[in-house]
Coordinates of C-alpha atoms in Angstrom, one line a residue:
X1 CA -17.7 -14.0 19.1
X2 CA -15.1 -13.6 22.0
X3 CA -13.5 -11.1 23.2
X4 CA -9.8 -11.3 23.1
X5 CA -8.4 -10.5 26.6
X6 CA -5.9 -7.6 26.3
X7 CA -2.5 -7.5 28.4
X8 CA -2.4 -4.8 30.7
X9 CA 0.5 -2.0 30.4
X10 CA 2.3 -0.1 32.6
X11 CA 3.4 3.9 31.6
X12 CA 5.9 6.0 33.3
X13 CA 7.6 9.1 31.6
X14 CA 4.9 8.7 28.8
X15 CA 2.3 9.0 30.9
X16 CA 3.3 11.8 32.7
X17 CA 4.3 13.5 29.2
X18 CA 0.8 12.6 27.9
X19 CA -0.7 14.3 31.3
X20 CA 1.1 17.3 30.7
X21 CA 0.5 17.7 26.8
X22 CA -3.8 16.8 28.1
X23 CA -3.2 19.8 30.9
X24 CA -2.3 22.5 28.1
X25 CA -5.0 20.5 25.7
X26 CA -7.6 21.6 28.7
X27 CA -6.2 24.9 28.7
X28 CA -6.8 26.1 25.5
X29 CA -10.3 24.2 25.3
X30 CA -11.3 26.7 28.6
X31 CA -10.0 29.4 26.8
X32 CA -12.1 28.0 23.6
X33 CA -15.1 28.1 25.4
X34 CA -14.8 32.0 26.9
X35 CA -14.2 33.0 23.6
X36 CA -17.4 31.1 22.1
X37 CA -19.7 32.9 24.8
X38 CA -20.5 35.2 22.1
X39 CA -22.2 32.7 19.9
X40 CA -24.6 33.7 17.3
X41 CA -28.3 31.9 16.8
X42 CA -27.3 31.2 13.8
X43 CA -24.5 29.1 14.7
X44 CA -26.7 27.4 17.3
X45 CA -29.3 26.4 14.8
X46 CA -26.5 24.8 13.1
X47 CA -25.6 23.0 15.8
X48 CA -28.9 22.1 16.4
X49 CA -29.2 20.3 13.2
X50 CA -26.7 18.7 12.9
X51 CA -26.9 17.0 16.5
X52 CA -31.1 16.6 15.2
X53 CA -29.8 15.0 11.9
X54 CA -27.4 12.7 13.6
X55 CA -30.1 11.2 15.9
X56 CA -32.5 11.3 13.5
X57 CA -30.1 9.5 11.1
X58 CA -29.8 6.6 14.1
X59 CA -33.7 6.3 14.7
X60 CA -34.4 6.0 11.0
X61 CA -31.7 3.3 10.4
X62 CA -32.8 1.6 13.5
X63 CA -36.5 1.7 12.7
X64 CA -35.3 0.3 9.0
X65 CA -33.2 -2.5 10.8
X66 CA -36.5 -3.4 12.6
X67 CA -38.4 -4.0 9.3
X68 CA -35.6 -6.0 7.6
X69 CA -35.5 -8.5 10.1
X70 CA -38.7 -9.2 8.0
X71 CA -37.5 -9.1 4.8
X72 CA -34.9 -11.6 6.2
X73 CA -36.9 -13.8 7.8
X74 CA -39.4 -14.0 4.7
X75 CA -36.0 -14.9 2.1
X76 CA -34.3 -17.2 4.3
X77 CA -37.7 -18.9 4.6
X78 CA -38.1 -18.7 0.6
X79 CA -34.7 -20.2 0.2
X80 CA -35.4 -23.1 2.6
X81 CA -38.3 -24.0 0.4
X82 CA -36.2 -23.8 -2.7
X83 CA -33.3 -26.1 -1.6
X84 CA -36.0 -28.8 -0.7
X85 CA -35.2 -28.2 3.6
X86 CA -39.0 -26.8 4.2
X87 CA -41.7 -28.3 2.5
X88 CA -45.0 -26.2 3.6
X89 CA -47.4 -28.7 2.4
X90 CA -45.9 -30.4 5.3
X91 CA -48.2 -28.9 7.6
X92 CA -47.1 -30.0 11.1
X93 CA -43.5 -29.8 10.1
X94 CA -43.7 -26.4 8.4
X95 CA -46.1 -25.3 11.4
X96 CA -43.5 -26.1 14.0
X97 CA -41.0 -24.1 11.8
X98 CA -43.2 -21.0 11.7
X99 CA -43.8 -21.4 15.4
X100 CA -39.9 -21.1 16.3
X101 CA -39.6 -18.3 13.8
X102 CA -42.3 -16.2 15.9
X103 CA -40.8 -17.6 19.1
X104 CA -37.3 -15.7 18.3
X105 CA -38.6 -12.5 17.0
X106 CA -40.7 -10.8 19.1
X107 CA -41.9 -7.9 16.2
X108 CA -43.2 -10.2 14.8
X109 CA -47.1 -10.5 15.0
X110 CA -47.8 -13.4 12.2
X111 CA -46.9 -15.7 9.8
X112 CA -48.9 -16.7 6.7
X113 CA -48.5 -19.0 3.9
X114 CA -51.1 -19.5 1.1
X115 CA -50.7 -21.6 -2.3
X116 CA -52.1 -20.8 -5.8
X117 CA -54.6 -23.8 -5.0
X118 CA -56.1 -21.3 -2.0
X119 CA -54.2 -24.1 0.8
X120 CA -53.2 -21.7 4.0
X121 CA -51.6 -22.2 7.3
X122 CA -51.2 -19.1 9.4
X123 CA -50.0 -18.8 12.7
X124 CA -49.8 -15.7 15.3
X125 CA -49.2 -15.0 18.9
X126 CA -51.6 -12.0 19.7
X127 CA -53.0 -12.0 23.0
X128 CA -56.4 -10.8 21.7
X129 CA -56.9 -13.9 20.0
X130 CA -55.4 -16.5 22.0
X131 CA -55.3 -14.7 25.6
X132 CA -51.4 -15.8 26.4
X133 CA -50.5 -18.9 23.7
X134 CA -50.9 -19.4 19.5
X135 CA -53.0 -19.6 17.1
X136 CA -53.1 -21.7 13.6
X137 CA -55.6 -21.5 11.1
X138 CA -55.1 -24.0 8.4
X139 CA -57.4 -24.5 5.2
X140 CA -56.6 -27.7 2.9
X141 CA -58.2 -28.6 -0.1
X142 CA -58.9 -32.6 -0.4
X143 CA -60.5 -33.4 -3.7
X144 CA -61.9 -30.0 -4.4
X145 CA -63.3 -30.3 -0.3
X146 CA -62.1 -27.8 1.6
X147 CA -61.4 -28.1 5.7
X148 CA -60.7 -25.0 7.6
X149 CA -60.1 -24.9 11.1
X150 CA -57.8 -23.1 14.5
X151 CA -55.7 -24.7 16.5
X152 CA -55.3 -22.9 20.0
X153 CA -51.8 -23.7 21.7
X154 CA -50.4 -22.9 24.8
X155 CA -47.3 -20.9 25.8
X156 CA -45.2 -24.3 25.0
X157 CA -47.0 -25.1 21.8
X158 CA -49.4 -28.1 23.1
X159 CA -52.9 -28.0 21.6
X160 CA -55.5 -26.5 24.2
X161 CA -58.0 -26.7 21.8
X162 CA -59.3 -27.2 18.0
X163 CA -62.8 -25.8 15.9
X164 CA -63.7 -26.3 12.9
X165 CA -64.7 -23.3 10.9
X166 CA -66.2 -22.1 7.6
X167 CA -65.6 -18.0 7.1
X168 CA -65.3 -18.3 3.4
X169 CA -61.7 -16.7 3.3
X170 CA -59.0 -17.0 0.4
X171 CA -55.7 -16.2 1.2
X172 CA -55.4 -15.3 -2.5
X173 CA -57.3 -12.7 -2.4
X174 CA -55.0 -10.6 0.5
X175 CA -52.8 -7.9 -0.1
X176 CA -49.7 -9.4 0.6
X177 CA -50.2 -12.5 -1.6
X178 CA -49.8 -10.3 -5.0
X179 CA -46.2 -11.3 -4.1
X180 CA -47.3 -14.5 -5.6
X181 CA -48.9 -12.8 -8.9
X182 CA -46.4 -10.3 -9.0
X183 CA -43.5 -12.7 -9.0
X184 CA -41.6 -10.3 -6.9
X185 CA -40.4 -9.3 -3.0
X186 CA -43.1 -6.7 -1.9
X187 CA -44.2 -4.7 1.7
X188 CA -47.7 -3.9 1.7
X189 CA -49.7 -0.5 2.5
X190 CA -51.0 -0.6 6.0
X191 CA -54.3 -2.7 6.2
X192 CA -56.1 -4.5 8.4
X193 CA -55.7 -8.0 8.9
X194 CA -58.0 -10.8 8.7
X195 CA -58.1 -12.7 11.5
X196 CA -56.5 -10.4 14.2
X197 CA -58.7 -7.2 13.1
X198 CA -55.7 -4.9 14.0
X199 CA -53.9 -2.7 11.5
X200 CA -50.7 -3.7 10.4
X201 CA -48.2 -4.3 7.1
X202 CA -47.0 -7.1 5.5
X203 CA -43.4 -8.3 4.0
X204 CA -44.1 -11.0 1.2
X205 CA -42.2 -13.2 -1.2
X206 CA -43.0 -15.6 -3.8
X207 CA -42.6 -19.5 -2.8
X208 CA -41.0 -21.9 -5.7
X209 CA -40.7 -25.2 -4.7
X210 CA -37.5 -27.2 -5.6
X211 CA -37.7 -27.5 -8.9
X212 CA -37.9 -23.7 -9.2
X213 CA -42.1 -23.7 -9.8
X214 CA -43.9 -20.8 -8.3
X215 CA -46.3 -22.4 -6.1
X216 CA -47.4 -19.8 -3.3
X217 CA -47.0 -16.7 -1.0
X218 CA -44.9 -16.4 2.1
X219 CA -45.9 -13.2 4.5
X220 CA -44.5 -12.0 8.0
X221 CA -47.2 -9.3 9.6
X222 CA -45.7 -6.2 11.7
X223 CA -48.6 -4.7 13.6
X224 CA -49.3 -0.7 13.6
X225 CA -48.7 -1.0 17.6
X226 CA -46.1 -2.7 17.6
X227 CA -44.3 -0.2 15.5
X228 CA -45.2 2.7 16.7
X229 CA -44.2 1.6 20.4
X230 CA -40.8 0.7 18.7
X231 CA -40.5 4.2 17.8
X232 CA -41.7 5.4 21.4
X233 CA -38.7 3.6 22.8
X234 CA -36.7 5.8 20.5
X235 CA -36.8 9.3 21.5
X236 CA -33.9 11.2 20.5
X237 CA -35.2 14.4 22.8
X238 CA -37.8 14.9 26.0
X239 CA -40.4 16.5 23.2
X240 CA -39.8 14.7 19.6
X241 CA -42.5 12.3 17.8
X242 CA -41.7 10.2 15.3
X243 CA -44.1 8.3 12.5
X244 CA -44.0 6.7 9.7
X245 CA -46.0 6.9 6.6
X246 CA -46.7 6.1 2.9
X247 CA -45.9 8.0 0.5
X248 CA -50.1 8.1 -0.2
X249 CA -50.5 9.1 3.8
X250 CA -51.3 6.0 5.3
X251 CA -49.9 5.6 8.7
X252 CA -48.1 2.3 9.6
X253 CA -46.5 3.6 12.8
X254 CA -46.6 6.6 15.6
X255 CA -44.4 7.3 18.4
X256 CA -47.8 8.7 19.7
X257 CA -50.2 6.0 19.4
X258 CA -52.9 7.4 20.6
X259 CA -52.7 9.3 18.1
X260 CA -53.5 7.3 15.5
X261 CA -55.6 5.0 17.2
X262 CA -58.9 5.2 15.1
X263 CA -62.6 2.9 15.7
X264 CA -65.8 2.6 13.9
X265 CA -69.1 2.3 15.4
X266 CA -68.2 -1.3 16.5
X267 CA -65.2 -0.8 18.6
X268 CA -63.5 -2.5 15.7
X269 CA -59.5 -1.0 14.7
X270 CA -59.2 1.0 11.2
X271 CA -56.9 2.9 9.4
X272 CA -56.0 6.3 9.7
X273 CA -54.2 8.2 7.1
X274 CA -51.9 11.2 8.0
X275 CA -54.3 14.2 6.6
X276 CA -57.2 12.7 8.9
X277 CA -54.7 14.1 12.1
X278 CA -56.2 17.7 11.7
X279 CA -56.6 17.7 15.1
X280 CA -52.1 17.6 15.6
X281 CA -50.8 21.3 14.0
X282 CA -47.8 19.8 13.8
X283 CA -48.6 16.9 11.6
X284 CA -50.5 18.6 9.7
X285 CA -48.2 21.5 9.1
X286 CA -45.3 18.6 8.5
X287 CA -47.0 17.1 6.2
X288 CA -47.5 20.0 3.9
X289 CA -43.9 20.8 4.1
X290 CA -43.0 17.1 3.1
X291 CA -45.5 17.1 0.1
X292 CA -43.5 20.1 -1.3
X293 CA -40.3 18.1 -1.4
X294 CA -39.1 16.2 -4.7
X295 CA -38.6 12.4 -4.6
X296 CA -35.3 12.8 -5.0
X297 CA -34.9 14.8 -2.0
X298 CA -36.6 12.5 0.0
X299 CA -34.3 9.8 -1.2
X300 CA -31.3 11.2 0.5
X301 CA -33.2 12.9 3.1
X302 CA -34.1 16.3 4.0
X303 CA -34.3 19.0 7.1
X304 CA -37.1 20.8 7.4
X305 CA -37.9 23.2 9.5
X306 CA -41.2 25.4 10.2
X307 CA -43.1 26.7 13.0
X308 CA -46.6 26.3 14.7
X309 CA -47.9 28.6 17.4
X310 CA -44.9 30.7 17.4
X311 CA -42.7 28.1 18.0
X312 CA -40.2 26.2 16.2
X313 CA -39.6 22.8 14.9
X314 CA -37.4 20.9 13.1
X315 CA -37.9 17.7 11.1
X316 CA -35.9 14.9 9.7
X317 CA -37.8 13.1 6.9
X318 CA -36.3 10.5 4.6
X319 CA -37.6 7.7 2.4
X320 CA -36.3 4.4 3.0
X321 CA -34.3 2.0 2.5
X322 CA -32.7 3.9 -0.7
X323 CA -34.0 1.8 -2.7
X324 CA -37.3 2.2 -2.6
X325 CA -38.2 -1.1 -1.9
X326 CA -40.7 -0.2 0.8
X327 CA -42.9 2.6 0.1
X328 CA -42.5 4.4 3.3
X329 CA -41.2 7.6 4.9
X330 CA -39.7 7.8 7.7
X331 CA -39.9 11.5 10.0
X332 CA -38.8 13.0 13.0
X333 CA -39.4 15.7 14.7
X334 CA -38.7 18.0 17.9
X335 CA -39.1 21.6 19.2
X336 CA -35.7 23.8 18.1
X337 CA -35.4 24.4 21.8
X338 CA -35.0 20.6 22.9
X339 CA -31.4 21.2 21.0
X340 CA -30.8 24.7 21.3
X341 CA -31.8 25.5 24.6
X342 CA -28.8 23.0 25.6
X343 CA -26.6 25.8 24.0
X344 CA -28.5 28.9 25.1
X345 CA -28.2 27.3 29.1
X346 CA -24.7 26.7 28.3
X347 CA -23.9 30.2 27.4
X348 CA -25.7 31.6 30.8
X349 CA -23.5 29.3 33.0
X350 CA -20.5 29.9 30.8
X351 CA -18.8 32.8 32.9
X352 CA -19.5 30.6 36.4
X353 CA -17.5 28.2 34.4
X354 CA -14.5 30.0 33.8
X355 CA -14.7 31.0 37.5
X356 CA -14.7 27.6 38.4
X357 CA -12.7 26.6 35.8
X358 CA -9.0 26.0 38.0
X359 CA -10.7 23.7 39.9
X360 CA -12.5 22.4 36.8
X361 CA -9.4 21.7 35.1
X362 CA -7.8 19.5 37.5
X363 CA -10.8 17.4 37.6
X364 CA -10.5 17.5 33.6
X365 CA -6.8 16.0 33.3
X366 CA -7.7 13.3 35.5
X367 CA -10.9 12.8 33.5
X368 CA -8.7 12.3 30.6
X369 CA -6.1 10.7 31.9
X370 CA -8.6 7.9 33.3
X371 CA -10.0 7.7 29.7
X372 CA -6.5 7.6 28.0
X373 CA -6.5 3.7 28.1
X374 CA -9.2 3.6 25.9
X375 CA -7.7 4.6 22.5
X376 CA -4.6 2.4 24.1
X377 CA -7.0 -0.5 24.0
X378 CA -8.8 0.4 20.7
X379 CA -4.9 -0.1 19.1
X380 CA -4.3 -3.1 21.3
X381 CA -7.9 -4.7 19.8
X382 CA -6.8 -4.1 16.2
X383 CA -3.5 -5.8 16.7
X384 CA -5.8 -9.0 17.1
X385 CA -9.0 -8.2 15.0
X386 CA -9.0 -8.4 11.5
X387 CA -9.8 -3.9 11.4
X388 CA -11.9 -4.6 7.9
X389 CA -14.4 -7.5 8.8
X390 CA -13.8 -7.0 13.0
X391 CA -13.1 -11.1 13.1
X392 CA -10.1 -12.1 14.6
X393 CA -6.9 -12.2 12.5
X394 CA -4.7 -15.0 11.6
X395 CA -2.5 -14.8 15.2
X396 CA -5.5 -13.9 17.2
X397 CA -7.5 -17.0 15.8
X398 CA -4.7 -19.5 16.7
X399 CA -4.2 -18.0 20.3
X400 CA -7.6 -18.3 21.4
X401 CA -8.3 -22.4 19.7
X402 CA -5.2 -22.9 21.8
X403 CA -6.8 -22.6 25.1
X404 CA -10.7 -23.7 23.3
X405 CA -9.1 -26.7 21.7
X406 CA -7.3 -27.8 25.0
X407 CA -10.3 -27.4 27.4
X408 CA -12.4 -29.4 24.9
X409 CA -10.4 -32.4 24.5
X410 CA -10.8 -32.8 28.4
X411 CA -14.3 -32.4 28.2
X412 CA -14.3 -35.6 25.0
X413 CA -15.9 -33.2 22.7
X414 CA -15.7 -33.5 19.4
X415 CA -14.6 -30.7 16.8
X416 CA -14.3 -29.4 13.4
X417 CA -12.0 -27.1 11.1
X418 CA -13.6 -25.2 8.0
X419 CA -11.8 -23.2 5.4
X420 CA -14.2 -20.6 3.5
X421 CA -13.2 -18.7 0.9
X422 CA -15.6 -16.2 -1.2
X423 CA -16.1 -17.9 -4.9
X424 CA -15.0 -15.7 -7.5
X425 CA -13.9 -12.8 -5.6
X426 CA -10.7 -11.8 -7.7
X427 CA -13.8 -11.1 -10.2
X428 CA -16.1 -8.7 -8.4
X429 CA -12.6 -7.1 -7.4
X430 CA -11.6 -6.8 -10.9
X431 CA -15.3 -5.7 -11.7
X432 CA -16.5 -3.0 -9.2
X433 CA -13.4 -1.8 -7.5
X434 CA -11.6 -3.1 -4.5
X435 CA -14.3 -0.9 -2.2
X436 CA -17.0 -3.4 -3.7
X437 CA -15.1 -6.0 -2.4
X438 CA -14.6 -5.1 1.1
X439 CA -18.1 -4.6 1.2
X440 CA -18.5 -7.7 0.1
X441 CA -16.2 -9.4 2.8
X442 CA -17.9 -7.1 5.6
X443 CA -21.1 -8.8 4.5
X444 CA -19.9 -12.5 4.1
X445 CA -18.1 -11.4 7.7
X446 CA -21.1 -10.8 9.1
X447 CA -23.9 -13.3 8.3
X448 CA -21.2 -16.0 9.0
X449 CA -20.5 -14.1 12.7
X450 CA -24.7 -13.8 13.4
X451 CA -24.9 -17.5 11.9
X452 CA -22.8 -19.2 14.3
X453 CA -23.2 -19.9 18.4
X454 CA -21.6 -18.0 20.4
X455 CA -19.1 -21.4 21.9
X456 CA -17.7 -21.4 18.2
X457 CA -14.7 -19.4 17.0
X458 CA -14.1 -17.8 13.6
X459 CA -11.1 -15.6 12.0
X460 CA -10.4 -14.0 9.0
X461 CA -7.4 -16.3 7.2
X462 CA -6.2 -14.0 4.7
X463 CA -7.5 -12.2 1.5
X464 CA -11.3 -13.6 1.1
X465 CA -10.5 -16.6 3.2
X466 CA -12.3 -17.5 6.6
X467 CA -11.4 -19.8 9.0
X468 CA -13.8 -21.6 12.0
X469 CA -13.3 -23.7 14.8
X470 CA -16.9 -25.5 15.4
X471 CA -17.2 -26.6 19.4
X472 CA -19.4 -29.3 20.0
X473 CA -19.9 -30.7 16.4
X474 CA -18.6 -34.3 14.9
X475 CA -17.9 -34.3 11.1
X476 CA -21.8 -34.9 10.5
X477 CA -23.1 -32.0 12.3
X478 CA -20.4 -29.3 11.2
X479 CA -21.1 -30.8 7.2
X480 CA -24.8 -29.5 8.7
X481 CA -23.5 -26.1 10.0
X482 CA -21.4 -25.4 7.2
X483 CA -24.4 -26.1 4.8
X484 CA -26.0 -23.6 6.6
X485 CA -23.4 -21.2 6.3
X486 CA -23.4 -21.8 2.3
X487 CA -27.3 -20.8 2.3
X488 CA -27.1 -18.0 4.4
X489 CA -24.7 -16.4 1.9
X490 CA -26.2 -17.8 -1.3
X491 CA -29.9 -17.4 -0.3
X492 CA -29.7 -13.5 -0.4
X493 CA -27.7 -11.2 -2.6
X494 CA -25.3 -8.6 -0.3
X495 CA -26.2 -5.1 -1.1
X496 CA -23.4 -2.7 -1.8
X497 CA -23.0 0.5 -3.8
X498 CA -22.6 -1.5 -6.9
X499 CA -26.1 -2.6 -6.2
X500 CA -27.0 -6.4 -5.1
X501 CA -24.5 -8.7 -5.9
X502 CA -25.3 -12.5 -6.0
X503 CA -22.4 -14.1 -4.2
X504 CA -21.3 -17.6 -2.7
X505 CA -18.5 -19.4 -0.8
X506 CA -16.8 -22.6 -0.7
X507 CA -16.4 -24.6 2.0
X508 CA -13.7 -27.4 3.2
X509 CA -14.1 -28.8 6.5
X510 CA -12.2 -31.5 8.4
X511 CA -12.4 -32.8 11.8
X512 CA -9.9 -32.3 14.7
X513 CA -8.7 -35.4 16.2
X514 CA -9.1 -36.1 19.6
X515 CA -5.4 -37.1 20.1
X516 CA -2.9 -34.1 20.9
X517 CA -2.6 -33.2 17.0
X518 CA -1.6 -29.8 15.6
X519 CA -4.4 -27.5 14.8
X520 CA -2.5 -26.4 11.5
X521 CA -2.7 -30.2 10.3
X522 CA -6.3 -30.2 10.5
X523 CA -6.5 -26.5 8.8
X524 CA -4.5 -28.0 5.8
X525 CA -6.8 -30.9 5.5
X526 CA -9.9 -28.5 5.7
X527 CA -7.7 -26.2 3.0
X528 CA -7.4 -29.2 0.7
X529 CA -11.0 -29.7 0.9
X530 CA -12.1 -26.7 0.2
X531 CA -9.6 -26.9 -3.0
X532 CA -11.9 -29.7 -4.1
X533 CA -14.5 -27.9 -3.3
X534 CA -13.4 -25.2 -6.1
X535 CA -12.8 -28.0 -7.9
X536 CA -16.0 -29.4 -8.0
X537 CA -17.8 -26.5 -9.2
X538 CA -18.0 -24.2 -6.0
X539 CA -20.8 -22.8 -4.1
X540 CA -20.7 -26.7 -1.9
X541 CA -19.3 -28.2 1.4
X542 CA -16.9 -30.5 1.1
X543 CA -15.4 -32.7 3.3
X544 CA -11.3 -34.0 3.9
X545 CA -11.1 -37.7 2.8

């Protein structure tokens, strides 16, 4: 979305009052920090946690955000089969789909789809396999006759090579196609995989086709690797580790990875659960710490802290997401002194620092002074965006088409208006609480931001009502867009503290004349739309005239 250019201001007798009030501000903040030379361990360890639990709190939320871009991908996936878009017995078609979806996610090791009559197309991009392209490995039945072969691809997707094979594998019989017998969303325990050999876990959904028959498995692989150097590009001090493990001990991911690197006799990858790491005291003396916990603790996480070889650690270990949905455990841990030794240097340098601390000062004011535009900015940025969603509000939306809309009809591109409004949201108001319902829009807000390019505008109307401006798009290709739109937030059920919520939107779109027409005469053609879109039922795209 674009940024919205804030005007610069000029300050006088403000700004010189707001330098004084900052100069007596640094003034009592030096005399502060004399004061706290005294400070007790105690209250260092309490700092210490609380900085710990804080980056802890952003590692484990980003490691979670890297595992639900597989749950996502697998849903959106399921949804496309059930609104008759993907058909995977379409095996070049639904190939090329996969393909893209491994292109644009990068944690992503594999793809795999397998139907109840044992029919399988998998594809994957490990270099071990394919040195620097793809791999497929199909398997269709024809009259009871089954053909099984790989498809080697380069970098661009052309076929480098083909080869028949016969290795007497049924995707029904993997872990992650119990999703299938299940009937439910499932992650796997770490194991290894098939074709690859490496360790790794598994995100799968059931497949219904279109008329709402169960008819396979879809799975998206995350490799142990990959995950663990995820977590080794997330340090939160010089010494910490972080891993994550099933609740059973089975290691899917290490910030250390040799660590859990494991072979048999045959130089072949295996699986390495958490009490095999004897040989790491301060896994091992983790580990019995977390065992002691309750569930319920691990639920809304817990700090522990213990020591090995007379030194101290402290641990963040949480279960996650809170729902439980993924069997996993997620733990970080550094030596006490990677926080606290921050303080205890501090406090040494503390009394050259109120020796220093005229000069200091002066620096300070003009430090602050510099930085005072910033909150000035953050006020100037909500007086455009919409503060609950972060979209732009009403004004904000019609300055900035001003300019888009102008430069467009010199360029002869077409154009389109939509008008979304959430369907039955006065309901889920009435029913959960207004706080449900912002959560709600937040959501709505956001999938409609992340499903749109970046040339496209959208606002936040009013109430539950959303307005776009689609760049590049005739009436044909927005009614595409805006179908889109509809499945992104129909497709998957927003999570809030209600619990999920199954929610949709209406959608009225209309397209902007190339002539020098008001923008508001369009809206109110997309507006009526979208009433008929009510009209008709809700949950559709419907277009003016």
């Amino acid at each position: 979305m674009r940024i919205y250019p804030h005007p610069k201001h000029k300050w006088s007798s403000p700004y010189l009052v707001f330098i004084a009030l900052i100069a007596l501000q640094s003034l009592a903040i030096g005399i502060i920090m004399l004061q706290q030379h005294g400070m007790g361990e105690e209250i260092l360890l309490t700092h210490a946690r609380e900085m710990m639990q804080r980056l802890a709190d952003g590692a484990i939320y980003n490691a979670s955000h890297h595992l639900q871009s597989a749950e996502d991908a697998s849903l959106v996936t399921k949804g496309l089969v059930r609104q008759g878009i993907l058909f995977p017995n379409n095996t070049p078609l639904f190939e090329k789909y996969l393909f893209e979806l491994l292109k644009n996610h990068e944690e992503f090791s594999g793809l795999s789809y397998g139907d109840k009559q044992g029919n399988f197309v998998y594809v994957t991009k490990q270099p071990s396999i394919t040195g620097t392209g793809y791999l497929t490995k199909i398997i269709q039945f024809t009259d009871n006759d089954k053909n099984e072969k790989f498809i080697h691809r380069a970098s661009d997707f052309t076929i480098q090579s083909q080869m028949i094979v016969d290795d007497e594998f049924d995707p029904r019989t993997r872990p992650w196609y119990r999703a299938y017998q299940q009937r439910k969303l499932l992650w796997t325990s770490p194991y290894i995989f098939y074709t690859s050999r490496d360790p790794g876990i598994t995100i799968s959904v059931p497949i219904a086709d279109s008329g709402g028959a169960m008819i396979g498995a879809f799975g998206v692989d995350i490799e142990i690797n990959s995950l663990s150097r995820f977590l080794a590009h997330r340090k939160i001090s010089p010494h910490s580790s972080a891993f994550i493990v099933a609740h059973d001990g089975a290691m899917a991911a290490h910030s250390n990875l040799d660590l859990i690197k494991k072979y048999n006799e045959l130089g072949q990858p295996q699986l390495v659960n958490i009490s095999d790491l004897t040989n790491d005291p301060i896994v091992s003396a983790l580990w019995s710490k977390i065992q002691q916990l309750d569930n319920k603790i691990l639920y809304q996480g817990a700090t522990v802290d213990f020591s090995v070889a007379g030194e101290k650690y402290l641990a963040v270990v949480r279960s996650f997401p809170e729902n439980s949905s993924w069997p996993w455990l997620m733990t970080v841990v550094a030596p006490e002194d990677d926080f606290i030794g921050i303080f205890r240097r501090a406090r040494q340098h503390q009394l050259m620092h109120a020796l220093l601390y005229s000069i200091g000062i002066t620096l300070f004011i003009f430090f602050l002074a510099a930085r005072f535009f910033k909150p000035v900015r953050h006020l100037l940025h909500y007086a455009h965006f919409d503060p609950l969603t972060d979209l732009y509000n009403r004004r904000a939306f019609f300055e900035s088409s001003h300019s888009l809309v102008s430069n467009k009809r010199k360029q002869k591109m077409p154009m389109c208006v939509a008008m979304v409004d959430v369907d039955d949201f006065k309901t889920i108001n009435d029913t959960h609480g207004h706080s449900v319902g912002d959560e709600v829009l937040i959501a709505i807000a956001g999938r409609l931001r992340g499903a749109l390019s970046d040339k496209d505008l959208i606002g936040r109307y009013g109430g539950e009502e959303f307005v776009i401006l689609l760049t590049d798009a005739d009436l044909k290709q927005g009614m595409q867009v805006c179908e889109r739109l509809r499945l992104t937030i129909a497709d998957a059920p927003v999570r809030t503290a209600a619990g999920l919520l199954k929610t949709t939107v209406s959608i009225g779109i209309a397209a902007l004349p190339q002539e020098n027409s008001d923008l508001s005469v369009t809206l109110n053609l997309a507006d009526q739309a979208l009433l008929q879109a009510k009209d008709s039922g809700k949950n559709r795209v419907v277009t003016a005239g």
